[in-house]
JSON list of C-alpha atoms in Angstrom, two decimals:
[
{"chain": "A", "resi": 295, "resn": "UNK", "atom": "CA", "xyz": [-0.02, -0.05, 0.00]},
{"chain": "A", "resi": 296, "resn": "UNK", "atom": "CA", "xyz": [0.99, 3.57, -0.59]},
{"chain": "A", "resi": 297, "resn": "UNK", "atom": "CA", "xyz": [0.79, 6.51, 1.72]},
{"chain": "A", "resi": 298, "resn": "UNK", "atom": "CA", "xyz": [-2.53, 8.42, 1.73]},
{"chain": "A", "resi": 299, "resn": "UNK", "atom": "CA", "xyz": [-2.82, 11.56, -0.40]},
{"chain": "A", "resi": 300, "resn": "UNK", "atom": "CA", "xyz": [-4.70, 14.67, 0.70]},
{"chain": "A", "resi": 301, "resn": "UNK", "atom": "CA", "xyz": [-6.22, 16.64, -2.21]},
{"chain": "A", "resi": 302, "resn": "UNK", "atom": "CA", "xyz": [-8.38, 19.34, -0.47]},
{"chain": "A", "resi": 303, "resn": "UNK", "atom": "CA", "xyz": [-9.48, 20.52, 2.91]},
{"chain": "A", "resi": 304, "resn": "UNK", "atom": "CA", "xyz": [-12.82, 22.31, 3.38]},
{"chain": "A", "resi": 305, "resn": "UNK", "atom": "CA", "xyz": [-13.00, 24.68, 5.21]},
{"chain": "A", "resi": 306, "resn": "UNK", "atom": "CA", "xyz": [-9.44, 25.72, 5.17]},
{"chain": "A", "resi": 307, "resn": "UNK", "atom": "CA", "xyz": [-9.85, 28.03, 8.17]},
{"chain": "A", "resi": 308, "resn": "UNK", "atom": "CA", "xyz": [-11.64, 28.23, 11.46]},
{"chain": "A", "resi": 309, "resn": "UNK", "atom": "CA", "xyz": [-11.64, 29.90, 14.78]},
{"chain": "A", "resi": 310, "resn": "UNK", "atom": "CA", "xyz": [-8.79, 29.58, 17.25]},
{"chain": "A", "resi": 311, "resn": "UNK", "atom": "CA", "xyz": [-11.07, 27.88, 19.78]},
{"chain": "A", "resi": 312, "resn": "UNK", "atom": "CA", "xyz": [-11.28, 24.88, 17.50]},
{"chain": "A", "resi": 313, "resn": "UNK", "atom": "CA", "xyz": [-14.35, 22.68, 17.12]},
{"chain": "A", "resi": 314, "resn": "UNK", "atom": "CA", "xyz": [-14.84, 23.36, 13.46]},
{"chain": "A", "resi": 315, "resn": "UNK", "atom": "CA", "xyz": [-15.75, 20.19, 11.49]},
{"chain": "A", "resi": 316, "resn": "UNK", "atom": "CA", "xyz": [-13.22, 19.94, 8.49]},
{"chain": "A", "resi": 317, "resn": "UNK", "atom": "CA", "xyz": [-13.72, 17.62, 5.47]},
{"chain": "A", "resi": 318, "resn": "UNK", "atom": "CA", "xyz": [-10.54, 16.12, 4.13]},
{"chain": "A", "resi": 319, "resn": "UNK", "atom": "CA", "xyz": [-10.70, 14.82, 0.70]},
{"chain": "A", "resi": 320, "resn": "UNK", "atom": "CA", "xyz": [-8.04, 12.52, -0.80]},
{"chain": "A", "resi": 321, "resn": "UNK", "atom": "CA", "xyz": [-7.20, 8.88, -1.50]},
{"chain": "A", "resi": 322, "resn": "UNK", "atom": "CA", "xyz": [-6.08, 5.93, 0.73]},
{"chain": "A", "resi": 323, "resn": "UNK", "atom": "CA", "xyz": [-7.76, 7.42, 3.77]},
{"chain": "A", "resi": 324, "resn": "UNK", "atom": "CA", "xyz": [-9.74, 4.36, 5.00]},
{"chain": "A", "resi": 325, "resn": "UNK", "atom": "CA", "xyz": [-7.15, 2.98, 7.40]},
{"chain": "A", "resi": 326, "resn": "UNK", "atom": "CA", "xyz": [-6.49, 6.38, 9.18]},
{"chain": "A", "resi": 327, "resn": "UNK", "atom": "CA", "xyz": [-5.18, 6.19, 12.75]},
{"chain": "A", "resi": 328, "resn": "UNK", "atom": "CA", "xyz": [-4.72, 10.01, 13.33]},
{"chain": "A", "resi": 329, "resn": "UNK", "atom": "CA", "xyz": [-5.54, 13.21, 11.76]},
{"chain": "A", "resi": 330, "resn": "UNK", "atom": "CA", "xyz": [-2.92, 15.92, 12.85]},
{"chain": "A", "resi": 331, "resn": "UNK", "atom": "CA", "xyz": [-3.09, 19.65, 12.95]},
{"chain": "A", "resi": 332, "resn": "UNK", "atom": "CA", "xyz": [0.78, 20.18, 13.02]},
{"chain": "A", "resi": 333, "resn": "UNK", "atom": "CA", "xyz": [1.39, 17.76, 15.94]},
{"chain": "A", "resi": 334, "resn": "UNK", "atom": "CA", "xyz": [-1.94, 18.29, 17.61]},
{"chain": "A", "resi": 335, "resn": "UNK", "atom": "CA", "xyz": [-4.45, 15.43, 17.02]},
{"chain": "A", "resi": 336, "resn": "UNK", "atom": "CA", "xyz": [-7.93, 16.36, 15.78]},
{"chain": "A", "resi": 337, "resn": "UNK", "atom": "CA", "xyz": [-10.48, 16.44, 18.58]},
{"chain": "A", "resi": 338, "resn": "UNK", "atom": "CA", "xyz": [-12.29, 13.54, 16.82]},
{"chain": "A", "resi": 339, "resn": "UNK", "atom": "CA", "xyz": [-12.35, 12.09, 13.23]},
{"chain": "A", "resi": 340, "resn": "UNK", "atom": "CA", "xyz": [-14.54, 9.85, 11.18]},
{"chain": "A", "resi": 341, "resn": "UNK", "atom": "CA", "xyz": [-13.60, 8.07, 7.95]},
{"chain": "A", "resi": 342, "resn": "UNK", "atom": "CA", "xyz": [-16.58, 8.62, 5.72]},
{"chain": "A", "resi": 343, "resn": "UNK", "atom": "CA", "xyz": [-15.08, 6.43, 2.90]},
{"chain": "A", "resi": 344, "resn": "UNK", "atom": "CA", "xyz": [-11.58, 5.91, 1.29]},
{"chain": "A", "resi": 345, "resn": "UNK", "atom": "CA", "xyz": [-11.69, 9.51, -0.17]},
{"chain": "A", "resi": 346, "resn": "UNK", "atom": "CA", "xyz": [-13.05, 11.54, 2.76]},
{"chain": "A", "resi": 347, "resn": "UNK", "atom": "CA", "xyz": [-12.50, 12.09, 6.54]},
{"chain": "A", "resi": 348, "resn": "UNK", "atom": "CA", "xyz": [-14.50, 14.51, 8.64]},
{"chain": "A", "resi": 349, "resn": "UNK", "atom": "CA", "xyz": [-12.24, 15.72, 11.39]},
{"chain": "A", "resi": 350, "resn": "UNK", "atom": "CA", "xyz": [-12.95, 18.31, 14.20]},
{"chain": "A", "resi": 351, "resn": "UNK", "atom": "CA", "xyz": [-10.17, 20.96, 14.51]},
{"chain": "A", "resi": 352, "resn": "UNK", "atom": "CA", "xyz": [-8.53, 21.31, 17.82]},
{"chain": "A", "resi": 353, "resn": "UNK", "atom": "CA", "xyz": [-7.85, 24.67, 19.26]},
{"chain": "A", "resi": 354, "resn": "UNK", "atom": "CA", "xyz": [-4.78, 26.45, 17.73]},
{"chain": "A", "resi": 355, "resn": "UNK", "atom": "CA", "xyz": [-3.21, 29.51, 16.40]},
{"chain": "A", "resi": 356, "resn": "UNK", "atom": "CA", "xyz": [-1.62, 30.62, 13.10]},
{"chain": "A", "resi": 357, "resn": "UNK", "atom": "CA", "xyz": [-1.35, 28.43, 9.99]},
{"chain": "A", "resi": 358, "resn": "UNK", "atom": "CA", "xyz": [-0.77, 24.67, 10.65]},
{"chain": "A", "resi": 359, "resn": "UNK", "atom": "CA", "xyz": [-0.12, 21.75, 8.36]},
{"chain": "A", "resi": 360, "resn": "UNK", "atom": "CA", "xyz": [-2.93, 19.05, 8.43]},
{"chain": "A", "resi": 361, "resn": "UNK", "atom": "CA", "xyz": [-1.79, 15.41, 7.71]},
{"chain": "A", "resi": 362, "resn": "UNK", "atom": "CA", "xyz": [-3.50, 11.94, 7.89]},
{"chain": "A", "resi": 363, "resn": "UNK", "atom": "CA", "xyz": [-1.59, 9.02, 9.25]},
{"chain": "A", "resi": 364, "resn": "UNK", "atom": "CA", "xyz": [-2.27, 5.47, 8.42]},
{"chain": "A", "resi": 365, "resn": "UNK", "atom": "CA", "xyz": [-0.40, 2.18, 8.65]},
{"chain": "A", "resi": 366, "resn": "UNK", "atom": "CA", "xyz": [1.05, 2.83, 5.26]},
{"chain": "A", "resi": 367, "resn": "UNK", "atom": "CA", "xyz": [2.49, 6.23, 6.04]},
{"chain": "A", "resi": 368, "resn": "UNK", "atom": "CA", "xyz": [1.75, 9.90, 6.49]},
{"chain": "A", "resi": 369, "resn": "UNK", "atom": "CA", "xyz": [0.01, 11.94, 3.92]},
{"chain": "A", "resi": 370, "resn": "UNK", "atom": "CA", "xyz": [1.15, 15.16, 2.27]},
{"chain": "A", "resi": 371, "resn": "UNK", "atom": "CA", "xyz": [0.11, 18.16, 4.26]},
{"chain": "A", "resi": 372, "resn": "UNK", "atom": "CA", "xyz": [-2.60, 20.78, 3.49]},
{"chain": "A", "resi": 373, "resn": "UNK", "atom": "CA", "xyz": [-2.61, 24.23, 5.34]},
{"chain": "A", "resi": 374, "resn": "UNK", "atom": "CA", "xyz": [-5.36, 25.16, 7.90]},
{"chain": "A", "resi": 375, "resn": "UNK", "atom": "CA", "xyz": [-5.49, 28.67, 9.16]},
{"chain": "A", "resi": 376, "resn": "UNK", "atom": "CA", "xyz": [-6.74, 29.66, 12.71]},
{"chain": "A", "resi": 377, "resn": "UNK", "atom": "CA", "xyz": [-8.57, 32.91, 12.64]},
{"chain": "A", "resi": 378, "resn": "UNK", "atom": "CA", "xyz": [-9.10, 35.04, 15.92]},
{"chain": "A", "resi": 379, "resn": "UNK", "atom": "CA", "xyz": [-12.67, 35.44, 16.81]},
{"chain": "A", "resi": 380, "resn": "UNK", "atom": "CA", "xyz": [-14.16, 38.56, 15.50]},
{"chain": "A", "resi": 381, "resn": "UNK", "atom": "CA", "xyz": [-15.79, 40.96, 17.95]},
{"chain": "A", "resi": 382, "resn": "UNK", "atom": "CA", "xyz": [-19.67, 41.18, 17.80]},
{"chain": "A", "resi": 383, "resn": "UNK", "atom": "CA", "xyz": [-21.41, 43.62, 15.52]},
{"chain": "A", "resi": 384, "resn": "UNK", "atom": "CA", "xyz": [-24.59, 45.54, 16.20]},
{"chain": "A", "resi": 385, "resn": "UNK", "atom": "CA", "xyz": [-26.77, 46.11, 13.08]},
{"chain": "A", "resi": 386, "resn": "UNK", "atom": "CA", "xyz": [-29.92, 47.44, 14.61]},
{"chain": "A", "resi": 387, "resn": "UNK", "atom": "CA", "xyz": [-31.88, 48.21, 17.70]},
{"chain": "A", "resi": 388, "resn": "UNK", "atom": "CA", "xyz": [-35.68, 47.56, 18.10]},
{"chain": "A", "resi": 389, "resn": "UNK", "atom": "CA", "xyz": [-36.87, 49.92, 19.32]},
{"chain": "A", "resi": 390, "resn": "UNK", "atom": "CA", "xyz": [-34.08, 52.56, 19.05]},
{"chain": "A", "resi": 391, "resn": "UNK", "atom": "CA", "xyz": [-36.00, 54.75, 21.68]},
{"chain": "A", "resi": 392, "resn": "UNK", "atom": "CA", "xyz": [-37.36, 54.27, 25.05]},
{"chain": "A", "resi": 393, "resn": "UNK", "atom": "CA", "xyz": [-38.59, 55.93, 28.23]},
{"chain": "A", "resi": 394, "resn": "UNK", "atom": "CA", "xyz": [-36.15, 57.66, 30.70]},
{"chain": "A", "resi": 395, "resn": "UNK", "atom": "CA", "xyz": [-37.35, 55.43, 33.33]},
{"chain": "A", "resi": 396, "resn": "UNK", "atom": "CA", "xyz": [-35.86, 52.29, 31.56]},
{"chain": "A", "resi": 397, "resn": "UNK", "atom": "CA", "xyz": [-37.51, 48.84, 31.88]},
{"chain": "A", "resi": 398, "resn": "UNK", "atom": "CA", "xyz": [-38.16, 48.61, 28.14]},
{"chain": "A", "resi": 399, "resn": "UNK", "atom": "CA", "xyz": [-36.99, 45.43, 26.44]},
{"chain": "A", "resi": 400, "resn": "UNK", "atom": "CA", "xyz": [-34.55, 46.20, 23.47]},
{"chain": "A", "resi": 401, "resn": "UNK", "atom": "CA", "xyz": [-33.83, 43.73, 20.84]},
{"chain": "A", "resi": 402, "resn": "UNK", "atom": "CA", "xyz": [-30.23, 44.09, 19.71]},
{"chain": "A", "resi": 403, "resn": "UNK", "atom": "CA", "xyz": [-29.74, 42.47, 16.26]},
{"chain": "A", "resi": 404, "resn": "UNK", "atom": "CA", "xyz": [-26.39, 41.73, 14.68]},
{"chain": "A", "resi": 405, "resn": "UNK", "atom": "CA", "xyz": [-23.76, 38.84, 14.59]},
{"chain": "A", "resi": 406, "resn": "UNK", "atom": "CA", "xyz": [-21.44, 37.31, 17.06]},
{"chain": "A", "resi": 407, "resn": "UNK", "atom": "CA", "xyz": [-23.81, 37.91, 20.06]},
{"chain": "A", "resi": 408, "resn": "UNK", "atom": "CA", "xyz": [-24.26, 34.29, 21.13]},
{"chain": "A", "resi": 409, "resn": "UNK", "atom": "CA", "xyz": [-21.93, 34.41, 24.16]},
{"chain": "A", "resi": 410, "resn": "UNK", "atom": "CA", "xyz": [-22.64, 37.92, 25.51]},
{"chain": "A", "resi": 411, "resn": "UNK", "atom": "CA", "xyz": [-21.05, 38.69, 28.75]},
{"chain": "A", "resi": 412, "resn": "UNK", "atom": "CA", "xyz": [-22.42, 42.14, 29.13]},
{"chain": "A", "resi": 413, "resn": "UNK", "atom": "CA", "xyz": [-24.72, 44.80, 27.57]},
{"chain": "A", "resi": 414, "resn": "UNK", "atom": "CA", "xyz": [-23.89, 48.42, 28.34]},
{"chain": "A", "resi": 415, "resn": "UNK", "atom": "CA", "xyz": [-26.08, 51.67, 27.79]},
{"chain": "A", "resi": 416, "resn": "UNK", "atom": "CA", "xyz": [-23.04, 53.91, 27.69]},
{"chain": "A", "resi": 417, "resn": "UNK", "atom": "CA", "xyz": [-21.37, 52.84, 30.97]},
{"chain": "A", "resi": 418, "resn": "UNK", "atom": "CA", "xyz": [-24.51, 51.62, 32.73]},
{"chain": "A", "resi": 419, "resn": "UNK", "atom": "CA", "xyz": [-25.18, 47.77, 32.62]},
{"chain": "A", "resi": 420, "resn": "UNK", "atom": "CA", "xyz": [-28.49, 46.57, 31.13]},
{"chain": "A", "resi": 421, "resn": "UNK", "atom": "CA", "xyz": [-31.07, 45.79, 33.81]},
{"chain": "A", "resi": 422, "resn": "UNK", "atom": "CA", "xyz": [-31.10, 42.17, 32.40]},
{"chain": "A", "resi": 423, "resn": "UNK", "atom": "CA", "xyz": [-30.21, 40.65, 29.19]},
{"chain": "A", "resi": 424, "resn": "UNK", "atom": "CA", "xyz": [-30.51, 37.18, 27.46]},
{"chain": "A", "resi": 425, "resn": "UNK", "atom": "CA", "xyz": [-28.67, 36.00, 24.55]},
{"chain": "A", "resi": 426, "resn": "UNK", "atom": "CA", "xyz": [-31.05, 34.71, 21.74]},
{"chain": "A", "resi": 427, "resn": "UNK", "atom": "CA", "xyz": [-28.39, 33.04, 19.63]},
{"chain": "A", "resi": 428, "resn": "UNK", "atom": "CA", "xyz": [-25.65, 34.42, 17.40]},
{"chain": "A", "resi": 429, "resn": "UNK", "atom": "CA", "xyz": [-27.90, 37.06, 15.82]},
{"chain": "A", "resi": 430, "resn": "UNK", "atom": "CA", "xyz": [-29.75, 38.77, 18.68]},
{"chain": "A", "resi": 431, "resn": "UNK", "atom": "CA", "xyz": [-29.70, 39.78, 22.31]},
{"chain": "A", "resi": 432, "resn": "UNK", "atom": "CA", "xyz": [-32.80, 40.93, 24.34]},
{"chain": "A", "resi": 433, "resn": "UNK", "atom": "CA", "xyz": [-31.78, 43.64, 26.98]},
{"chain": "A", "resi": 434, "resn": "UNK", "atom": "CA", "xyz": [-33.81, 45.54, 29.35]},
{"chain": "A", "resi": 435, "resn": "UNK", "atom": "CA", "xyz": [-32.86, 49.29, 29.34]},
{"chain": "A", "resi": 436, "resn": "UNK", "atom": "CA", "xyz": [-31.82, 50.71, 32.48]},
{"chain": "A", "resi": 437, "resn": "UNK", "atom": "CA", "xyz": [-32.98, 54.25, 33.42]},
{"chain": "A", "resi": 438, "resn": "UNK", "atom": "CA", "xyz": [-31.28, 57.14, 31.62]},
{"chain": "A", "resi": 439, "resn": "UNK", "atom": "CA", "xyz": [-31.23, 60.46, 29.63]},
{"chain": "A", "resi": 440, "resn": "UNK", "atom": "CA", "xyz": [-30.20, 61.68, 26.13]},
{"chain": "A", "resi": 441, "resn": "UNK", "atom": "CA", "xyz": [-28.79, 59.48, 23.51]},
{"chain": "A", "resi": 442, "resn": "UNK", "atom": "CA", "xyz": [-26.39, 56.69, 24.55]},
{"chain": "A", "resi": 443, "resn": "UNK", "atom": "CA", "xyz": [-24.45, 53.95, 22.80]},
{"chain": "A", "resi": 444, "resn": "UNK", "atom": "CA", "xyz": [-25.35, 50.39, 23.45]},
{"chain": "A", "resi": 445, "resn": "UNK", "atom": "CA", "xyz": [-22.53, 47.91, 23.19]},
{"chain": "A", "resi": 446, "resn": "UNK", "atom": "CA", "xyz": [-22.32, 44.18, 23.66]},
{"chain": "A", "resi": 447, "resn": "UNK", "atom": "CA", "xyz": [-19.18, 42.44, 24.94]},
{"chain": "A", "resi": 448, "resn": "UNK", "atom": "CA", "xyz": [-18.24, 38.87, 24.25]},
{"chain": "A", "resi": 449, "resn": "UNK", "atom": "CA", "xyz": [-14.98, 36.85, 24.72]},
{"chain": "A", "resi": 450, "resn": "UNK", "atom": "CA", "xyz": [-14.00, 38.11, 21.29]},
{"chain": "A", "resi": 451, "resn": "UNK", "atom": "CA", "xyz": [-14.25, 41.79, 22.22]},
{"chain": "A", "resi": 452, "resn": "UNK", "atom": "CA", "xyz": [-16.70, 44.68, 22.28]},
{"chain": "A", "resi": 453, "resn": "UNK", "atom": "CA", "xyz": [-19.04, 45.56, 19.60]},
{"chain": "A", "resi": 454, "resn": "UNK", "atom": "CA", "xyz": [-19.55, 48.82, 17.70]},
{"chain": "A", "resi": 455, "resn": "UNK", "atom": "CA", "xyz": [-21.92, 51.24, 19.40]},
{"chain": "A", "resi": 456, "resn": "UNK", "atom": "CA", "xyz": [-25.55, 51.62, 18.42]},
{"chain": "A", "resi": 457, "resn": "UNK", "atom": "CA", "xyz": [-27.58, 54.81, 19.34]},
{"chain": "A", "resi": 458, "resn": "UNK", "atom": "CA", "xyz": [-30.45, 54.55, 21.80]},
{"chain": "A", "resi": 459, "resn": "UNK", "atom": "CA", "xyz": [-32.50, 57.54, 22.77]},
{"chain": "A", "resi": 460, "resn": "UNK", "atom": "CA", "xyz": [-34.21, 58.14, 26.12]},
{"chain": "A", "resi": 461, "resn": "UNK", "atom": "CA", "xyz": [-37.42, 60.08, 25.77]}
]
């Protein structure tokens, strides 16, 4: 038998936190004993058939070389680039205005919002907030005056500000 051959990796990039399912396409992959991201083993891998393996990328940084190890040898390598997580982005507020007494639920729409750790109305924390997935956070406005900037913070950073006006 000859060493396995890798032809493609899809996707060829993912977050530094790992966890991305990666499809490796090639030949001679049936007897895979390991999938390596540089020297770090994939979190998990499944041989789909002789020409395809699905592997879960481990955490990492920079660009690494992915190889498949079989009893017949180690494959050629393909590059996989770890991307730092992007900070959240706010696209819209619904509604963008509310009473000075606070207490109004505000739907914050955007992306990267799933793991919100704080929601601020300028420097005042929201009275309460709930992440509704990657695309939205529902926050209860604290009391305030004038126009303030709402921001959402996650482990990846702090979002852009979105204007909210107290009436």
